[in-house]
C-alpha positions as semicolon CSV with decimal commas, in nm:
position;residue;x (nm);y (nm);z (nm)
1;M;12,820;10,672;4,692
2;S;12,560;10,864;4,885
3;D;12,357;11,117;4,689
4;G;12,215;11,303;4,986
5;G;12,434;11,202;5,278
6;E;12,654;11,421;5,488
7;A;12,963;11,561;5,323
8;A;13,206;11,384;5,544
9;T;13,527;11,516;5,401
10;G;13,630;11,873;5,380
11;G;13,386;12,156;5,398
12;S;13,193;12,401;5,189
13;E;13,322;12,739;5,091
14;G;13,091;13,034;5,052
15;G;12,756;12,921;4,921
16;G;12,803;12,551;4,985
17;R;13,037;12,469;4,695
18;P;13,226;12,149;4,790
19;V;13,598;12,183;4,846
20;D;13,813;11,984;4,604
21;W;14,030;11,785;4,842
22;D;14,262;11,647;4,579
23;A;14,331;11,928;4,339
24;D;14,700;11,986;4,272
25;L;14,804;12,287;4,474
26;P;15,019;12,551;4,306
27;D;15,265;12,759;4,505
28;Y;15,077;12,984;4,744
29;V;15,115;13,359;4,678
30;P;14,985;13,600;4,943
31;P;14,719;13,837;4,806
32;V;14,850;14,171;4,677
33;R;14,628;14,474;4,653
34;S;14,622;14,624;4,309
35;G;14,541;14,977;4,207
36;P;14,287;15,090;3,948
37;A;14,330;14,980;3,588
38;R;14,550;15,212;3,388
39;G;14,389;15,146;3,055
40;V;14,115;14,966;2,869
41;V;14,196;14,644;2,686
42;A;13,984;14,539;2,394
43;G;13,749;14,252;2,473
44;G;13,895;14,015;2,214
45;V;14,255;14,067;2,327
46;A;14,151;14,024;2,691
47;R;13,992;13,688;2,618
48;V;14,304;13,567;2,435
49;V;14,528;13,676;2,721
50;A;14,297;13,507;2,971
51;L;14,306;13,181;2,778
52;L;14,686;13,192;2,752
53;A;14,718;13,270;3,123
54;A;14,488;12,981;3,213
55;G;14,693;12,746;3,000
56;V;15,022;12,857;3,152
57;F;14,877;12,827;3,504
58;A;14,755;12,472;3,433
59;V;15,094;12,365;3,298
60;V;15,278;12,512;3,595
61;A;15,035;12,364;3,846
62;L;15,050;12,018;3,695
63;T;15,410;11,987;3,582
64;G;15,608;12,266;3,743
65;T;15,826;12,251;4,051
66;D;15,672;12,298;4,392
67;G;15,897;12,416;4,669
68;A;16,223;12,597;4,736
69;D;16,563;12,557;4,574
70;T;16,744;12,459;4,895
71;P;16,658;12,320;5,239
72;E;16,744;12,655;5,397
73;A;16,513;12,837;5,156
74;A;16,230;12,601;5,250
75;V;16,269;12,690;5,619
76;E;16,296;13,060;5,534
77;R;15,967;13,028;5,349
78;L;15,811;12,885;5,665
79;F;15,935;13,174;5,878
80;D;15,819;13,425;5,617
81;A;15,467;13,288;5,646
82;L;15,496;13,298;6,025
83;A;15,599;13,663;6,014
84;D;15,298;13,736;5,793
85;E;15,065;13,561;6,041
86;D;14,969;13,353;5,738
87;V;14,824;13,016;5,839
88;I;14,766;12,911;5,478
89;G;15,124;13,005;5,393
90;L;15,251;12,794;5,683
91;L;15,062;12,493;5,551
92;E;15,177;12,562;5,196
93;A;15,536;12,542;5,318
94;L;15,484;12,176;5,411
95;A;15,565;11,885;5,183
96;P;15,282;11,827;4,930
97;G;15,174;11,495;5,081
98;E;15,146;11,643;5,431
99;R;14,990;11,963;5,302
100;R;14,714;11,784;5,115
101;A;14,622;11,597;5,432
102;V;14,561;11,912;5,639
103;L;14,492;12,215;5,421
104;D;14,125;12,166;5,332
105;P;14,030;12,012;5,669
106;V;14,178;12,317;5,844
107;R;13,965;12,541;5,625
108;A;13,659;12,328;5,699
109;V;13,718;12,330;6,075
110;T;13,764;12,707;6,064
111;A;13,436;12,753;5,876
112;E;13,251;12,537;6,130
113;L;13,397;12,724;6,427
114;Q;13,290;13,049;6,266
115;R;12,938;12,913;6,219
116;L;12,931;12,815;6,587
117;G;13,045;13,157;6,705
118;V;13,381;13,041;6,841
119;L;13,583;13,220;6,573
120;G;13,493;13,554;6,422
121;E;13,352;13,586;6,071
122;E;13,629;13,834;5,993
123;L;13,901;13,573;6,046
124;D;14,133;13,551;5,746
125;L;14,366;13,252;5,752
126;G;14,592;13,437;5,509
127;G;14,665;13,700;5,775
128;V;14,539;13,651;6,129
129;H;14,489;13,976;6,318
130;G;14,592;14,022;6,679
131;F;14,948;13,902;6,630
132;D;15,255;14,088;6,512
133;L;15,540;13,842;6,459
134;R;15,885;13,942;6,342
135;V;16,194;13,729;6,280
136;E;16,526;13,910;6,296
137;G;16,879;13,795;6,223
138;L;16,780;13,450;6,100
139;E;17,080;13,235;6,009
140;L;17,046;12,874;5,898
141;A;17,278;12,585;5,824
142;S;17,187;12,255;5,662
143;A;17,338;11,908;5,641
144;E;17,231;11,607;5,440
145;L;17,076;11,318;5,631
146;G;17,015;11,108;5,323
147;P;16,905;11,136;4,961
148;G;16,644;11,410;4,946
149;V;16,642;11,457;5,325
150;A;16,829;11,736;5,508
151;E;16,840;11,880;5,857
152;V;16,829;12,256;5,899
153;R;16,965;12,413;6,217
154;I;16,887;12,763;6,337
155;V;17,228;12,917;6,400
156;A;17,093;13,257;6,502
157;G;16,769;13,445;6,506
158;T;16,512;13,609;6,731
159;L;16,134;13,585;6,714
160;H;15,952;13,893;6,843
161;A;15,585;13,843;6,920
162;D;15,339;14,118;7,004
163;V;14,994;13,987;7,093
164;R;14,683;14,203;7,108
165;P;14,409;13,973;7,246
166;A;14,136;14,229;7,184
167;D;14,211;14,216;6,809
168;I;14,218;13,837;6,776
169;P;13,919;13,740;6,558
170;L;13,724;13,541;6,815
171;G;13,352;13,487;6,789
172;P;13,093;13,610;7,040
173;V;13,080;13,275;7,224
174;A;13,455;13,275;7,289
175;R;13,450;13,644;7,382
176;D;13,172;13,592;7,636
177;L;13,364;13,303;7,791
178;L;13,678;13,514;7,829
179;D;13,474;13,792;7,986
180;A;13,318;13,547;8,233
181;F;13,661;13,437;8,354
182;E;13,787;13,795;8,347
183;A;14,078;13,675;8,139
184;G;14,341;13,941;8,088
185;L;14,315;14,110;7,749
186;E;14,616;14,334;7,788
187;P;14,864;14,337;7,500
188;T;15,185;14,142;7,559
189;S;15,527;14,137;7,398
190;E;15,784;13,861;7,408
191;S;16,109;13,775;7,234
192;T;16,245;13,424;7,187
193;D;16,596;13,316;7,093
194;L;16,537;13,070;6,810
195;A;16,885;12,925;6,852
196;A;16,844;12,855;7,224
197;E;16,800;12,481;7,160
198;P;17,113;12,381;6,966
199;D;16,998;12,018;6,932
200;A;16,667;12,109;6,772
201;V;16,645;12,072;6,396
202;I;16,389;12,123;6,125
203;V;16,391;11,858;5,854
204;A;16,329;11,945;5,491
205;I;16,265;11,692;5,217
206;E;16,284;11,713;4,839
207;E;15,950;11,639;4,677
208;A;15,769;11,752;4,362
209;G;16,083;11,917;4,230
210;G;16,159;12,135;4,532
211;W;16,245;12,143;4,901
212;H;15,976;12,158;5,168
213;V;15,959;12,155;5,545
214;S;15,832;11,818;5,669
215;L;15,647;11,800;5,996
216;G;15,656;11,420;5,989
217;Y;16,031;11,396;5,929
218;T;16,103;11,664;6,189
219;I;15,912;11,470;6,456
220;A;16,064;11,137;6,350
221;E;16,417;11,272;6,346
222;Q;16,382;11,428;6,690
223;W;16,253;11,094;6,822
224;R;16,547;10,913;6,662
225;R;16,800;11,139;6,829
226;D;16,633;11,118;7,168
227;A;16,623;10,737;7,137
228;G;16,988;10,716;7,026
229;E;16,900;10,524;6,709
230;P;17,109;10,531;6,388
231;L;16,990;10,700;6,073
232;P;16,747;10,487;5,872
233;A;16,810;10,388;5,512
234;F;16,592;10,653;5,352
235;G;16,372;10,519;5,075
236;Q;16,424;10,160;5,187
237;G;16,179;10,141;5,476
238;V;15,834;9,983;5,486
239;Q;15,712;9,950;5,129
240;P;15,356;10,072;5,068
241;Q;15,098;9,802;5,005
242;G;14,768;9,960;4,912
243;A;14,434;9,799;4,838
244;D;14,218;9,789;4,526
245;G;13,957;10,026;4,666
246;P;13,867;10,233;4,973
247;E;13,647;9,967;5,133
248;E;13,909;9,701;5,067
249;A;14,163;9,923;5,244
250;V;13,942;9,933;5,554
251;R;13,912;9,553;5,562
252;A;14,286;9,506;5,509
253;M;14,365;9,751;5,790
254;L;14,130;9,576;6,034
255;D;14,272;9,234;5,945
256;A;14,627;9,360;6,001
257;A;14,537;9,526;6,332
258;L;14,360;9,219;6,470
259;D;14,660;9,008;6,365
260;L;14,889;9,250;6,557
261;D;15,082;9,307;6,233
262;L;15,219;9,661;6,267
263;R;15,427;9,636;5,949
264;A;15,112;9,567;5,745
265;V;14,930;9,850;5,922
266;I;15,206;10,097;5,828
267;A;15,215;9,965;5,471
268;L;14,846;10,058;5,439
269;T;14,908;10,426;5,524
270;P;14,963;10,675;5,239
271;P;15,324;10,677;5,116
272;D;15,319;11,054;5,064
273;E;15,144;11,170;5,381
274;M;15,319;10,911;5,601
275;R;15,650;10,895;5,416
276;A;15,844;10,968;5,734
277;L;15,678;10,679;5,918
278;H;15,761;10,442;5,634
279;D;16,129;10,549;5,646
280;Y;16,177;10,548;6,024
281;A;15,963;10,243;6,110
282;P;16,249;9,991;6,065
283;L;16,419;10,151;6,366
284;F;16,151;10,011;6,599
285;L;15,972;9,740;6,401
286;D;16,200;9,451;6,499
287;E;16,132;9,507;6,868
288;V;15,758;9,553;6,816
289;E;15,730;9,245;6,598
290;A;15,911;9,035;6,858
291;E;15,659;9,151;7,119
292;A;15,376;9,075;6,877
293;V;15,496;8,716;6,841
294;E;15,472;8,676;7,218
295;A;15,133;8,852;7,233
296;R;14,982;8,624;6,968
297;R;15,037;8,328;7,198
298;H;14,754;8,447;7,422
299;T;14,558;8,667;7,180
300;D;14,333;8,539;6,906
301;L;14,094;8,788;6,747
302;T;13,878;8,731;6,440
303;L;13,690;8,969;6,214
304;D;13,364;8,775;6,177
305;R;13,172;9,037;5,983
306;L;13,245;9,372;5,819
307;E;12,999;9,592;5,631
308;T;13,113;9,923;5,487
309;E;12,975;10,201;5,271
310;V;13,144;10,485;5,086
311;V;12,939;10,780;5,210
312;E;13,135;11,045;5,024
313;R;13,382;11,017;4,739
314;R;13,560;11,314;4,591
315;G;13,839;11,255;4,344
316;A;14,115;11,053;4,505
317;S;13,965;11,053;4,854
318;A;13,673;10,862;5,002
319;R;13,499;10,869;5,338
320;V;13,413;10,513;5,442
321;A;13,156;10,432;5,710
322;V;13,160;10,105;5,900
323;T;12,790;10,011;5,899
324;G;12,830;9,660;6,040
325;L;13,104;9,489;6,239
326;A;13,155;9,177;6,449
327;I;13,477;9,082;6,627
328;S;13,526;8,788;6,859
329;G;13,817;8,615;7,021
330;T;14,028;8,553;7,327
331;V;14,266;8,781;7,513
332;D;14,466;8,642;7,806
333;G;14,233;8,344;7,824
334;E;13,918;8,558;7,843
335;D;13,656;8,527;7,568
336;G;13,473;8,831;7,441
337;S;13,292;8,981;7,144
338;L;13,199;9,318;7,002
339;S;12,939;9,393;6,735
340;W;12,790;9,697;6,564
341;D;12,491;9,687;6,328
342;G;12,472;10,053;6,237
343;E;12,231;10,134;6,519
344;C;12,337;9,934;6,825
345;L;12,670;9,852;6,983
346;E;12,685;9,525;7,178
347;W;12,970;9,375;7,373
348;R;13,016;9,069;7,588
349;D;13,292;8,952;7,816
350;R;13,329;8,745;8,128
351;Y;13,188;9,016;8,349
352;S;12,928;9,195;8,141
353;H;12,688;9,193;7,851
354;D;12,560;9,527;7,737
355;R;12,381;9,672;7,437
356;Q;12,355;10,042;7,363
357;C;12,151;10,180;7,074
358;L;12,141;10,527;6,924
359;D;11,763;10,544;6,960
360;D;11,793;10,470;7,332
361;L;12,038;10,756;7,375
362;E;11,812;10,997;7,190
363;D;11,513;10,881;7,397
364;E;11,712;10,972;7,706
365;G;11,734;11,327;7,578
366;L;12,087;11,328;7,440
367;P;12,123;11,563;7,141
368;R;12,214;11,447;6,795
369;S;12,563;11,589;6,851
370;V;12,622;11,313;7,106
371;T;12,455;11,020;6,931
372;G;12,606;11,120;6,598
373;S;12,955;11,118;6,746
374;L;12,950;10,738;6,761
375;E;12,873;10,715;6,393
376;S;13,150;10,966;6,318
377;M;13,403;10,758;6,509
378;L;13,321;10,466;6,280
379;R;13,421;10,658;5,968
380;V;13,766;10,675;5,814
381;T;13,916;10,849;5,514
382;A;14,087;10,652;5,239
383;V;14,304;10,812;4,971
384;E;14,429;10,692;4,637
385;V;14,800;10,721;4,561
386;D;14,945;10,588;4,237
387;G;14,642;10,369;4,173
388;A;14,626;10,204;4,518
389;W;14,408;10,293;4,819
390;Y;14,538;10,364;5,169
391;L;14,388;10,474;5,501
392;S;14,493;10,823;5,600
393;P;14,531;10,867;5,979
394;V;14,564;11,246;5,957
395;R;14,268;11,299;5,728
396;S;14,056;11,050;5,921
397;A;14,116;11,244;6,244
398;L;14,059;11,585;6,090
399;D;13,756;11,474;5,890
400;G;13,614;11,326;6,209
401;S;13,652;11,662;6,378
402;V;13,463;11,827;6,093
403;D;13,188;11,564;6,119
404;L;13,146;11,629;6,490
405;L;13,139;12,006;6,449
406;R;12,871;11,976;6,181
407;L;12,649;11,795;6,430
408;L;12,656;12,092;6,666
409;E;12,432;12,394;6,663
410;R;12,530;12,729;6,803
411;E;12,298;12,696;7,100
412;H;12,481;12,377;7,204
413;V;12,811;12,564;7,215
414;E;12,654;12,856;7,398
415;D;12,511;12,619;7,660
416;V;12,851;12,459;7,715
417;A;13,017;12,800;7,739
418;E;12,763;12,912;7,997
419;L;12,813;12,592;8,193
420;V;13,190;12,636;8,195
421;S;13,173;13,003;8,286
422;D;12,928;12,943;8,574
423;F;13,101;12,644;8,720
424;G;13,428;12,614;8,533
425;M;13,635;12,560;8,844
426;F;13,445;12,241;8,917
427;F;13,526;12,097;8,575
428;L;13,889;12,198;8,605
429;G;13,918;12,025;8,940
430;A;13,738;11,714;8,819
431;G;13,940;11,689;8,501
432;L;14,274;11,728;8,676
433;G;14,185;11,519;8,980
434;G;14,217;11,816;9,212
435;F;14,318;12,178;9,176
436;D;14,534;12,399;9,393
437;F;14,446;12,765;9,379
438;D;14,749;12,968;9,283
439;D;14,563;13,290;9,356
440;E;14,366;13,251;9,679
441;A;14,235;13,605;9,662
442;W;14,091;13,545;9,315
443;A;13,931;13,220;9,434
444;E;13,767;13,385;9,735
445;E;13,635;13,665;9,514
446;R;13,494;13,412;9,268
447;W;13,320;13,220;9,548
448;A;13,168;13,543;9,680
449;E;13,043;13,646;9,334
450;E;12,872;13,311;9,281
451;G;12,722;13,300;9,631
452;W;12,873;12,963;9,718
453;E;12,853;12,898;10,092
454;V;13,175;12,699;10,113
455;A;13,496;12,897;10,108
456;P;13,780;12,764;9,890
457;D;14,054;12,575;10,064
458;D;14,328;12,329;9,976
459;R;14,067;12,067;9,880
460;G;14,026;12,243;9,546
461;P;13,699;12,340;9,380
462;P;13,360;12,188;9,464
463;G;13,358;11,815;9,395
464;A;13,734;11,777;9,361
465;E;13,758;11,566;9,677
466;C;13,491;11,332;9,538
467;F;13,699;11,263;9,231
468;D;14,012;11,221;9,443
469;E;13,832;10,953;9,645
470;Y;13,703;10,794;9,324
471;E;14,057;10,761;9,186
472;R;14,180;10,612;9,516
473;A;13,897;10,358;9,513
474;L;13,978;10,251;9,160
475;G;14,343;10,213;9,251
476;D;14,259;9,997;9,554
477;E;14,056;9,746;9,352
478;P;14,238;9,426;9,248
479;D;14,286;9,349;8,879
480;G;14,008;9,091;8,897
481;A;13,743;9,340;9,008
482;G;13,409;9,268;8,846
483;P;13,134;9,494;8,714
484;D;12,961;9,499;9,054
485;D;13,274;9,651;9,211
486;I;13,294;9,921;8,944
487;E;12,923;9,993;8,977
488;R;12,964;10,033;9,354
489;I;13,250;10,280;9,310
490;H;13,047;10,482;9,059
491;A;12,754;10,488;9,302
492;E;12,982;10,618;9,578
493;L;13,106;10,895;9,348
494;D;12,750;10,993;9,259
495;A;12,650;11,000;9,625
496;C;12,948;11,217;9,713
497;L;12,870;11,467;9,438
498;H;12,503;11,491;9,529
499;A;12,593;11,532;9,895
500;G;12,751;11,861;9,788
501;D;12,409;12,023;9,789
502;S;12,421;12,034;10,169
503;R;12,758;12,211;10,154
504;G;12,653;12,493;9,927
505;W;12,730;12,369;9,576
506;S;12,556;12,158;9,318
507;T;12,656;11,908;9,049
508;G;12,399;12,046;8,810
509;G;12,648;12,281;8,650
510;R;12,586;12,601;8,850
511;G;12,698;12,715;9,190
512;R;12,400;12,734;9,427
513;R;12,311;13,085;9,530
514;D;12,233;13,168;9,892
515;G;11,873;13,084;9,969
516;A;11,821;12,900;9,638
517;P;11,758;12,529;9,602
518;G;12,040;12,317;9,465
519;D;12,043;12,221;9,101
520;G;12,135;11,855;9,152
């Protein structure tokens, strides 16, 4: 365990106090304002009452029920939180296993975005301003899918949404970006018929003594219906097979992945967080395993070396860093290898041999936020459930997001916002492979404001045609194209972008003003 390393899981509340990721979560109760005390209680009596209250709270939190009495009540609880614009309440309505995977990471991400000026300091996840949501005439009907699993249909109901963008608690960076794009900040109102999709269902599951909405089961059940599959045998799916420790779980997961053993991969995911996957996996595993048998005939990968370190451990969760790794093998008759020593990534195949080190990237002027992202991608979160350790895909992804945000400083975000606001149309065109202006008048006005010499036309924003040509060139190359071919195509793209200087725009991130030299 690292004494002074980065806190890789969760975040810090207030003055840096670490968040307890694994504390049992009692039922969430929205804050209620109380009036002034109506009397004075003697100090001794107050202390006794406080001790009794603490004891009752502990017993309820540890042994009491968590959830609603019926599936319909669980869904009603979700809509109540929605109507209160209560993000924490929405998460509290989820099944405990799913809730534990997202609640603290969401808080940590929110705190980081506030620090970076993207979200406002006044943001309260228990009641987000700028939205007024109302649910009227809600009628629900439920049906059992299996033991402890029920579908809930919305028979009737209307969601009314009033949005006041000016009141949404955005930070100064986000506000400046909206102003730069002259995004409309006029209030809007909209009503939605919640029963308009008769085939849509919300799935609730019974867990911890009560009924909860399950995001995982809702997604899985919708997939099952779209695929025309039968109901699974709930509780009889992939049986969890955890490891003895967090680092052992990482090794077991890598071994299973390299062996193309999806069943073993699923068995190493948490049985509470990924309960839906465990139940529904048998519906597709037979087909996947048959394909894996065929794939193994021309795929042979070996984990030659694995070095790991628990960089943060808090209760029943641990953040594990891969500090050393070596994989080699054959795919479709082609030999290759990949290695990581904690500082440098090296890979070899038939066409290339390359080595990239973090120090080299920093020497080239890349900020820590970029070089640190590679290290963050080589970290995963393991959790302990009933004495065994599993790899959590949800927590790993969310914790990785927190890691990346912690690497950023506010000036980095401000620089990106300025870049996007000055030349955002270029990025939009490049990212989408071309952009058609829906509002030609707006586009012409934007070009005039920036002083670009080239008027907008159906080619899209500056540089879009370069990326269109780049995509065509990649598509024209045969499957056996070597690194020289790819390098040539990249060089052609670079030349096309830099040629834009002569046409009135630059690749340096800003539109070139009349009479000013190009940026790139």
